[in-house]
Coordinates of C-alpha atoms in Angstrom, one line a residue:
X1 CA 36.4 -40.8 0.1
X2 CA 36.1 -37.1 -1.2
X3 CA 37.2 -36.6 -4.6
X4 CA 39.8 -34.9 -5.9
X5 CA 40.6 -33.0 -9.0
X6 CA 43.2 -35.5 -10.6
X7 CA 40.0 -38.3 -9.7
X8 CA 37.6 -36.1 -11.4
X9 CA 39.8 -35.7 -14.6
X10 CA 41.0 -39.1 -15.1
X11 CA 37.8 -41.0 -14.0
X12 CA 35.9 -43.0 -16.6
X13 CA 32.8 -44.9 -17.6
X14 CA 33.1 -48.6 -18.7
X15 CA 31.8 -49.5 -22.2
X16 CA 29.7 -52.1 -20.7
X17 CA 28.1 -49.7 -18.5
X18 CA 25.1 -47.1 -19.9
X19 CA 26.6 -44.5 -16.5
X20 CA 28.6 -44.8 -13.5
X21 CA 28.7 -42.5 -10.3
X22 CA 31.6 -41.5 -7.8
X23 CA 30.6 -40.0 -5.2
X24 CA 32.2 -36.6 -3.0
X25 CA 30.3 -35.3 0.6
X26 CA 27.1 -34.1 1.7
X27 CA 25.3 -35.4 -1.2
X28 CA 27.7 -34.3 -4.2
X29 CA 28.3 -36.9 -6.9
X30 CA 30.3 -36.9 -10.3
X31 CA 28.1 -39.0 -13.6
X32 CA 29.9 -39.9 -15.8
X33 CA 28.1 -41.6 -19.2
X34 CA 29.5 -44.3 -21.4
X35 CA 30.5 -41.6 -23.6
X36 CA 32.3 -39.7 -21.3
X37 CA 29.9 -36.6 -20.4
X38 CA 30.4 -35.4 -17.0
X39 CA 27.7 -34.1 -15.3
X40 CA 27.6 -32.8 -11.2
X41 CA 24.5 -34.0 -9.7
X42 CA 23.7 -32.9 -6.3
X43 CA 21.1 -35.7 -4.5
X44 CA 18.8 -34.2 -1.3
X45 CA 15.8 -34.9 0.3
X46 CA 12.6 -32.5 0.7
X47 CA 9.6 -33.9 2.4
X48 CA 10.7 -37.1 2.5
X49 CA 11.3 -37.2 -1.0
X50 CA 15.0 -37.9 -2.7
X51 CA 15.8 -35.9 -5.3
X52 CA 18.8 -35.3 -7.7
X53 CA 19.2 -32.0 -9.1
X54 CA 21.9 -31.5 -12.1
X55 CA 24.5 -28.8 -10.8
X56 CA 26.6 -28.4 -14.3
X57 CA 29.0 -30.5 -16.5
X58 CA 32.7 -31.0 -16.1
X59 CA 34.9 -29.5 -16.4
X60 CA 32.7 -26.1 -16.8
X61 CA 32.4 -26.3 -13.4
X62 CA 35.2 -27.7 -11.6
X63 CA 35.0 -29.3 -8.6
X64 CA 35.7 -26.3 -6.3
X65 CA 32.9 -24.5 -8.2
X66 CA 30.6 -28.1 -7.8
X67 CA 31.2 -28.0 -3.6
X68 CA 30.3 -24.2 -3.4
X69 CA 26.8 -24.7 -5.2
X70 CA 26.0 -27.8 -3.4
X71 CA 26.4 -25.8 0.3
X72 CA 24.8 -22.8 -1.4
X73 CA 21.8 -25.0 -2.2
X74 CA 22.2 -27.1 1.2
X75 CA 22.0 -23.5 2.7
X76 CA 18.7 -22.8 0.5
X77 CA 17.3 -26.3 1.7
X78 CA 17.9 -25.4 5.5
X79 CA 15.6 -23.0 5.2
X80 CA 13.0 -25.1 4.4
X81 CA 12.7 -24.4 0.1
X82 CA 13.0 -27.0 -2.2
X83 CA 16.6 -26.4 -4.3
X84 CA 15.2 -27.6 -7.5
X85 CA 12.2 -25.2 -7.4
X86 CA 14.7 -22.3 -6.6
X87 CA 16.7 -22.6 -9.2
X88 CA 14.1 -23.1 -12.1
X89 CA 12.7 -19.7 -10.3
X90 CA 16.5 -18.6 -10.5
X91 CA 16.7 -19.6 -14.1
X92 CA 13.5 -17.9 -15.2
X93 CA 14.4 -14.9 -13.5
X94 CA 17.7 -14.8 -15.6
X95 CA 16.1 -15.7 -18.5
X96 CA 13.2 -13.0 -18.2
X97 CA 16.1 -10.4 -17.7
X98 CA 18.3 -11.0 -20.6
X99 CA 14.7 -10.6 -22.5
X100 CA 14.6 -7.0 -20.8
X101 CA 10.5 -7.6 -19.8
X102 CA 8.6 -5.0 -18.0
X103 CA 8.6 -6.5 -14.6
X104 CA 12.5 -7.1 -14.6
X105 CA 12.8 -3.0 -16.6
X106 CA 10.3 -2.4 -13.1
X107 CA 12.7 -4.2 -10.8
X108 CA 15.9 -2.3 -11.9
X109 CA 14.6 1.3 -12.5
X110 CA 12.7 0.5 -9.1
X111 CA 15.9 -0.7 -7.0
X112 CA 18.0 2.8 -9.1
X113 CA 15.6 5.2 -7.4
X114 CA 15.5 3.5 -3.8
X115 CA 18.9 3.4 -3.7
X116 CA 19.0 7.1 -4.4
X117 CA 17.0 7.6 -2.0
X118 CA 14.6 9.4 -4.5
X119 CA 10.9 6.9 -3.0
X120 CA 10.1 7.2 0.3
X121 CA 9.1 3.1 2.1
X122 CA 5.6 4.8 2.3
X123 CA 5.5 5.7 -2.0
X124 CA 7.4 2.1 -2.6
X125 CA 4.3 0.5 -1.0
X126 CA 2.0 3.0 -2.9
X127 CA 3.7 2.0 -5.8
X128 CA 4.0 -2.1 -5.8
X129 CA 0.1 -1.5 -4.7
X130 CA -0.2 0.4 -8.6
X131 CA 1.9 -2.0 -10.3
X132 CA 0.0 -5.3 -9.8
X133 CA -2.6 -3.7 -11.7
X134 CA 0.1 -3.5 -15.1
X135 CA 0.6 -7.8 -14.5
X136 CA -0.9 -8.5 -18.2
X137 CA 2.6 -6.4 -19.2
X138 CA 4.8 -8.3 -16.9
X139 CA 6.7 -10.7 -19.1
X140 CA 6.6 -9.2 -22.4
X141 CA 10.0 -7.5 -23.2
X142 CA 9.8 -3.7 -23.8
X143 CA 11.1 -4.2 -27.4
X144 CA 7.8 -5.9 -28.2
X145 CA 5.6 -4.2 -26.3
X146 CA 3.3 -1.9 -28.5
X147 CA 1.9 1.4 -28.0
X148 CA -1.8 0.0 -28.9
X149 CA -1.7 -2.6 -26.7
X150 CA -0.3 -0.1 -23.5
X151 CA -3.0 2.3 -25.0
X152 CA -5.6 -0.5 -24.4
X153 CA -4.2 -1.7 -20.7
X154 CA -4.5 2.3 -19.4
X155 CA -8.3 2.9 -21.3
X156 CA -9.1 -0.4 -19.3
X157 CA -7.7 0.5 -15.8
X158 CA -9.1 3.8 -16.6
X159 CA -12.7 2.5 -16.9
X160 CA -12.9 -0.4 -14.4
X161 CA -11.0 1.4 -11.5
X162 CA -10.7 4.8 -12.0
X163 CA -8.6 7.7 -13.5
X164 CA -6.8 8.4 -10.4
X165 CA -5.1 4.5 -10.8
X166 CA -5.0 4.9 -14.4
X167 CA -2.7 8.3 -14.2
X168 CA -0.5 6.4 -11.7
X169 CA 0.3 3.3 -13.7
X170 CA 1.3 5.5 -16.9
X171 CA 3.5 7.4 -14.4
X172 CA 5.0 4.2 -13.0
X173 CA 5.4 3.1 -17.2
X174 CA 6.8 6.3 -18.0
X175 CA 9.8 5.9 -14.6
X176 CA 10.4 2.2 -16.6
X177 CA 10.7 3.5 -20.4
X178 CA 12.6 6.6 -19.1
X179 CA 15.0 3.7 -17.5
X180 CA 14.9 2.0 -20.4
X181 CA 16.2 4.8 -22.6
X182 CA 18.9 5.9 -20.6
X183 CA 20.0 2.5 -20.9
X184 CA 20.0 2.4 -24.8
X185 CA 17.6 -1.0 -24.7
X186 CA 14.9 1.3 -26.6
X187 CA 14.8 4.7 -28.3
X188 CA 12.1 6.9 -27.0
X189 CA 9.3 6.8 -24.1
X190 CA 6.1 6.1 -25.9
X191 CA 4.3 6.9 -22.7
X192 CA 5.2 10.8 -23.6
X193 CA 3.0 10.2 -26.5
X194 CA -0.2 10.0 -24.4
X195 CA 0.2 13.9 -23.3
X196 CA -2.6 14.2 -25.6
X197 CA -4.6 11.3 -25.7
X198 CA -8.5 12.2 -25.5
X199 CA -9.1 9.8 -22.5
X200 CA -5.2 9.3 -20.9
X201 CA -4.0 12.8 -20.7
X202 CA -3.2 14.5 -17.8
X203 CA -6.8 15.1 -15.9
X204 CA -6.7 19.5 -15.4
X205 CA -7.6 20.6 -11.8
X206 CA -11.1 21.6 -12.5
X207 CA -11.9 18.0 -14.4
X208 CA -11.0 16.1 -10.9
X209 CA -14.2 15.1 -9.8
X210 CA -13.9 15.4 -5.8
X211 CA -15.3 12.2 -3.8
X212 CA -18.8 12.4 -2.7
X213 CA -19.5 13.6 1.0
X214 CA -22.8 13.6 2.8
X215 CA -25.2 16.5 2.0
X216 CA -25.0 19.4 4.6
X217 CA -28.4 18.8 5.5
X218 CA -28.3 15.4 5.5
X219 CA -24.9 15.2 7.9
X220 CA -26.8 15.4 11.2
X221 CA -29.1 12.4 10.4
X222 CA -26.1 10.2 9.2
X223 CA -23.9 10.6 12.0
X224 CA -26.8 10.3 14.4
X225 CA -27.9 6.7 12.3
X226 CA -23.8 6.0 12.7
X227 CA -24.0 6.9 16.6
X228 CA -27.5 4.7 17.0
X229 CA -26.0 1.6 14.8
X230 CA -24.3 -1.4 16.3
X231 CA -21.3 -1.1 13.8
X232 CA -17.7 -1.5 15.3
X233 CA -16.8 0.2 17.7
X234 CA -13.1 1.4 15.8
X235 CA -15.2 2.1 12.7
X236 CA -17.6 4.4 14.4
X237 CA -15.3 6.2 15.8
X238 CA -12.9 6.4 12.9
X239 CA -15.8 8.1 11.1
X240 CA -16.7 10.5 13.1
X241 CA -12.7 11.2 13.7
X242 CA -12.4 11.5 10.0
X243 CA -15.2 14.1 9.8
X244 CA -13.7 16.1 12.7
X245 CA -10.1 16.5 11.7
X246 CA -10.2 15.7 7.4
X247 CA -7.7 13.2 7.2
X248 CA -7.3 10.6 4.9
X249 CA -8.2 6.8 6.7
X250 CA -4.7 5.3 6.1
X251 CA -3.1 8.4 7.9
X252 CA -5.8 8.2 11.1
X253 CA -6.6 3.9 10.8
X254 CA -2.4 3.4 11.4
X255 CA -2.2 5.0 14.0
X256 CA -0.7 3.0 17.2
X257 CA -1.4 4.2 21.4
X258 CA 2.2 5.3 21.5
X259 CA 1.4 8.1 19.1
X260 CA -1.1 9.5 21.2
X261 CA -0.3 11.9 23.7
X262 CA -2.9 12.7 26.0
X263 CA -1.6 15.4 28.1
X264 CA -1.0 17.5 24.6
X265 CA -4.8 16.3 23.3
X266 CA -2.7 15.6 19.6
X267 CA -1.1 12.3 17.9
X268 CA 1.8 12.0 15.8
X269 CA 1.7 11.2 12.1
X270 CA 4.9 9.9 10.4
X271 CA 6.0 11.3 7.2
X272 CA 5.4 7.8 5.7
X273 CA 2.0 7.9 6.2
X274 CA 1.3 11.5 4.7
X275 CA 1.8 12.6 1.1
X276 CA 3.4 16.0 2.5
X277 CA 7.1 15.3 3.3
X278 CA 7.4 15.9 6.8
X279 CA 5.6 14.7 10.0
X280 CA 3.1 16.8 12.1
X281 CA 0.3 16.5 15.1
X282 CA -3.0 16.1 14.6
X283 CA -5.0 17.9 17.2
X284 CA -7.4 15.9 19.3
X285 CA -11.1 17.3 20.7
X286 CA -12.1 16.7 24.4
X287 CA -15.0 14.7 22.2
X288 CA -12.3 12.7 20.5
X289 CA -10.8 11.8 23.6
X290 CA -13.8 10.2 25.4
X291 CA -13.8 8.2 22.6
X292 CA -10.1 6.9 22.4
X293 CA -10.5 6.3 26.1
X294 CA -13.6 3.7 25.2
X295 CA -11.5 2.0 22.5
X296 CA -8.9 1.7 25.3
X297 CA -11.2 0.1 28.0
X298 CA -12.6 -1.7 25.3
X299 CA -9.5 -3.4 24.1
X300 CA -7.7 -3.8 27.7
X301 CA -10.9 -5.5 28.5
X302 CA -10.0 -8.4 25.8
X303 CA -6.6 -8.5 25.8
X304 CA -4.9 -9.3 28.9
X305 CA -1.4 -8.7 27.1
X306 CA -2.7 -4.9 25.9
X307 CA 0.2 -2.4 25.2
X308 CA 0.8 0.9 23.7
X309 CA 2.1 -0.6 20.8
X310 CA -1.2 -1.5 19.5
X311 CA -3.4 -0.2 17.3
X312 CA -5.9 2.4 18.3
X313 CA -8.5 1.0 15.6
X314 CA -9.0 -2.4 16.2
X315 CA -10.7 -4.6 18.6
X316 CA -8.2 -5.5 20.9
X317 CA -4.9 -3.7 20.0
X318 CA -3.5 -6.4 18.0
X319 CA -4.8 -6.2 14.6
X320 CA -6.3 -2.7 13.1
X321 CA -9.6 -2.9 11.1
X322 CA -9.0 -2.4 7.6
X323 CA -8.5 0.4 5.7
X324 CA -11.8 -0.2 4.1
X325 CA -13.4 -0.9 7.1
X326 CA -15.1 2.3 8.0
X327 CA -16.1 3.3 4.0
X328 CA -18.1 -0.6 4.2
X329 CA -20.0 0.1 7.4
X330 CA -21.0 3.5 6.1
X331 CA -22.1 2.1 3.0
X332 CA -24.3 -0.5 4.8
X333 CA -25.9 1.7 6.9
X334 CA -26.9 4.1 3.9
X335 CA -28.3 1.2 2.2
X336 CA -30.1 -0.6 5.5
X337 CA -31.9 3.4 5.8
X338 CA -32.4 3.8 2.3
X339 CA -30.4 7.6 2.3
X340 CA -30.6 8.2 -1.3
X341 CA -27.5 9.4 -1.8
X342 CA -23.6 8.0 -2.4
X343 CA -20.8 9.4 0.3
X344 CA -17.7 7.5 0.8
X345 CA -15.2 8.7 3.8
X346 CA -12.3 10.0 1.5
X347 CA -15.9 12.7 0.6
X348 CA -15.7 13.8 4.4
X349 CA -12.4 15.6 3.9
X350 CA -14.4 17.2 1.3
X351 CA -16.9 19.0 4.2
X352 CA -13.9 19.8 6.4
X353 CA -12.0 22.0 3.6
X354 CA -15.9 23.4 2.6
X355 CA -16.4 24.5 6.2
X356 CA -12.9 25.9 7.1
X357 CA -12.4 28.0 3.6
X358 CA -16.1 29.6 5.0
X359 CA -14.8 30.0 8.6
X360 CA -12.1 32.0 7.3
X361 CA -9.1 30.0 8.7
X362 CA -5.7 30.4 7.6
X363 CA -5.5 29.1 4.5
X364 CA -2.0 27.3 5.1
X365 CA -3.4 25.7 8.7
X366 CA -5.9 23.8 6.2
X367 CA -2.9 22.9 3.6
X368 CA -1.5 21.4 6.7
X369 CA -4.5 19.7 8.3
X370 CA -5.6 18.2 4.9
X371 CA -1.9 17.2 4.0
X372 CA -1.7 18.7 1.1
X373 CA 1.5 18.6 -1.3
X374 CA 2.0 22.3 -0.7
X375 CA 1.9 24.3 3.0
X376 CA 1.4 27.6 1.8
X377 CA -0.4 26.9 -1.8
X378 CA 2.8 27.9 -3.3
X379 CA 5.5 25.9 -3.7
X380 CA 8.0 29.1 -3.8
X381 CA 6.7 30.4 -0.7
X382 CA 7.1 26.4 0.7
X383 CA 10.7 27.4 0.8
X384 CA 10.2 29.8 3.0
X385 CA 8.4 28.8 5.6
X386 CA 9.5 27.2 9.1
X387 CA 9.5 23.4 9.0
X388 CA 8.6 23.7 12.7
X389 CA 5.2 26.2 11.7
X390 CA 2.7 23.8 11.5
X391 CA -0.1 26.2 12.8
X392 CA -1.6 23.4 15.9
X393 CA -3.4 26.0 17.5
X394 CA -5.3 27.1 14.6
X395 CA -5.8 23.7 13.5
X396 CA -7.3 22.7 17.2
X397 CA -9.7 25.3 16.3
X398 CA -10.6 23.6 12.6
X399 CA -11.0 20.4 14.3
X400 CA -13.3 21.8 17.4
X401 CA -15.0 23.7 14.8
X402 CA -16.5 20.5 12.8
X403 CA -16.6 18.2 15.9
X404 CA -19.1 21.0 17.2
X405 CA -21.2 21.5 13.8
X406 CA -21.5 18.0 13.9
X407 CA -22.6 17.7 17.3
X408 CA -24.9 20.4 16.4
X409 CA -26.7 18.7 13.1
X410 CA -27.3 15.3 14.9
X411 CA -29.0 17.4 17.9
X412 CA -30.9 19.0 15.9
X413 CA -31.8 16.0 13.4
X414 CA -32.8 13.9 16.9
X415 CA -35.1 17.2 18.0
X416 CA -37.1 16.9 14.7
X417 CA -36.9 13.5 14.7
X418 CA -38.5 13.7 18.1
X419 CA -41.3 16.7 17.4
X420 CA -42.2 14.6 13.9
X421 CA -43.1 11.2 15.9
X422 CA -44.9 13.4 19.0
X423 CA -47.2 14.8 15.5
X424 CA -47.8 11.8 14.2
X425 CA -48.7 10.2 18.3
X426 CA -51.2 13.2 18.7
X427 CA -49.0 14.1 21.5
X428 CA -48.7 17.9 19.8
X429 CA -51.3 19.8 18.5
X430 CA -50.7 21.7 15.4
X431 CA -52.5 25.5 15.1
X432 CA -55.2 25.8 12.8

């Protein structure tokens, strides 16, 4: 028989008796001890084990209170969690909040600015990405947190991943102690203190060290080594795609069928995917699309179940090869030839915005084509300019323009390569 509020106030332990139990629905009891303490237990059973989890005392919580925590943790146990473990990670939470530690100051300031719509879903991602490096910081409240030991967390991410990540976790500490302040927990943002600091400060344009790209005279040999080598398919082709059009991999490896249109030679990138705000088409060569049509045979060929919403880089459509992917395979085959130099991908954008400042294109077709922050170069004269001017035509000539050099460099690598073994065969006599 359920119990009722007059049985729950009136009900008692014997003196003979160290506890006895009366018992409600679905799992809900009342204890009460031989000295009268009321406690609600709630009993279930998670892989195949019983287990009695303490829901509060009585009359605290009153038996209204008691049914309405025992469906919400039936609810949590339907979904196949274990109650007690959810509440301990409940309790934790709620303790690590009233503590004000970095990760729950991270949580709050984080959930402010999404909900004013002031981080894009692509720069939330960008940012949890950043912030798992910051984890030695998570559970120590702000109060307590020293300027020494944040000092010595950024000069360490600094030297054992890079500036780049280093400048981008003191940004992300700066959005917390800025939250922080405006909600009086401390007084000022120590991360405003490391303006100046020798080895944290702000990096100036001309100190950004640009990624490495292959030498000029050594492009034709690599991409004709990449074209001869029996690397993936999708990462061959993402190389050479990323050398003919300079974007960055994670804008040109997320890239699905239904964003390519054919008939227009281009595909769509989403805002999400680009640091400038706003979408655009990135033209496609007649060379670019013999090669999306292989990946296409390729990957209809081994999956049956193929559609357009696949990925264009990737095996068979279903999962895309990893952003890292095409940097690895690169990086093998300069080792396996013994190349003598270090190039990584993100470097190839580096040779697309060389050779299109020396072609003399418009300089706000390259803004666009590399993604930069600003169109024009000026951010003034950004709000000027048509959203719908995204200079394709001009582009379509940037692209053609380095899928042709390129073509040109490995022909005339493979030429010499040919003349220098017919030497060394006899098979061409040298003048004296």
């Amino acid at each position: 028989m359920p119990l009722s509020k007059r049985k729950c106030e009136t009900c008692k332990c014997p003196s003979d008796k160290p506890m006895i139990v009366f018992f409600d629905e679905r799992g809900l009891s009342l204890r009460v001890t031989r000295t009268q303490k009321k406690s609600w237990i709630y009993q279930y059973t998670f892989n195949k084990k019983r287990t009695n989890m303490t829901l509060g005392s009585y009359p605290e919580l009153s038996l209204a209170a008691a049914r309405d925590e025992r469906d919400r943790y039936a609810k949590i146990l339907g979904q196949g969690r274990n109650p007690s473990i959810h509440k301990s990670e409940s309790q934790y939470q709620a303790e690590e909040e009233s503590l004000n530690t970095m990760n729950s100051l991270y949580r709050k300031a984080a959930a402010e600015r999404i909900q004013a719509g002031l981080w894009s879903d692509s720069h939330i991602r960008r940012t949890e990405m950043t912030w798992k490096h910051l984890k030695p910081i998570y559970d120590v409240p702000i109060t307590e947190l020293t300027k020494r030991r944040v000092r010595e967390l950024l000069i360490r991410i600094n030297a054992e991943i890079g500036t780049s990540t280093a400048q981008k976790c003191k940004a992300i500490l700066s959005v917390v102690y800025t939250y922080a302040v405006l909600n009086e927990i401390i007084d000022a943002n120590l991360i405003s203190s490391f303006a100046r600091d020798p080895i944290l400060k702000k990096p100036q344009e001309e100190d950004i060290e640009k990624h490495p790209a292959i030498p000029d005279d050594r492009i034709g040999e690599a991409f004709a080594l990449i074209d001869d080598s029996k690397m993936e398919l999708a990462s061959k082709y993402a190389l050479h795609m990323v050398q003919y059009t300079g974007l960055r991999v994670r804008s040109l490896l997320t890239r699905k069928w239904k964003h390519y249109e054919k008939a227009k030679s281009r595909f769509f990138i989403e805002k999400e995917y680009l640091k400038n705000p706003r979408a655009t088409y990135c033209p496609v060569t007649k060379d670019m699309e013999a090669m999306l049509e292989s990946l296409m045979m390729m990957q209809k060929s081994l999956n049956p179940k193929w559609t357009a919403d696949g990925y264009i880089f990737s095996l068979d459509g279903k999962q895309r090869i990893s952003l890292e992917a095409p940097n690895n395979s690169f990086k093998k085959l300069r080792l396996k030839h013994k190349l003598g130099y270090v190039a990584r991908v993100h470097g190839f954008r580096t040779t697309c915005e060389d050779h299109w400042i020396d072609g003399r294109f418009i300089e706000s077709a390259i803004n666009v084509q590399m993604n930069h922050t600003s169109t024009t170069g000026n951010k003034v004269r950004d709000r000027y300019i048509s959203k719908d001017k995204d200079f394709f035509d001009e582009r379509m000539k940037m692209v053609q323009h380095m899928n042709d050099f390129i073509k040109r460099e490995v022909k005339i690598y493979r030429v010499t390569q040919t003349t220098f073994k017919n030497l060394q065969a006899g098979k061409v006599k040298t003048s004296v």
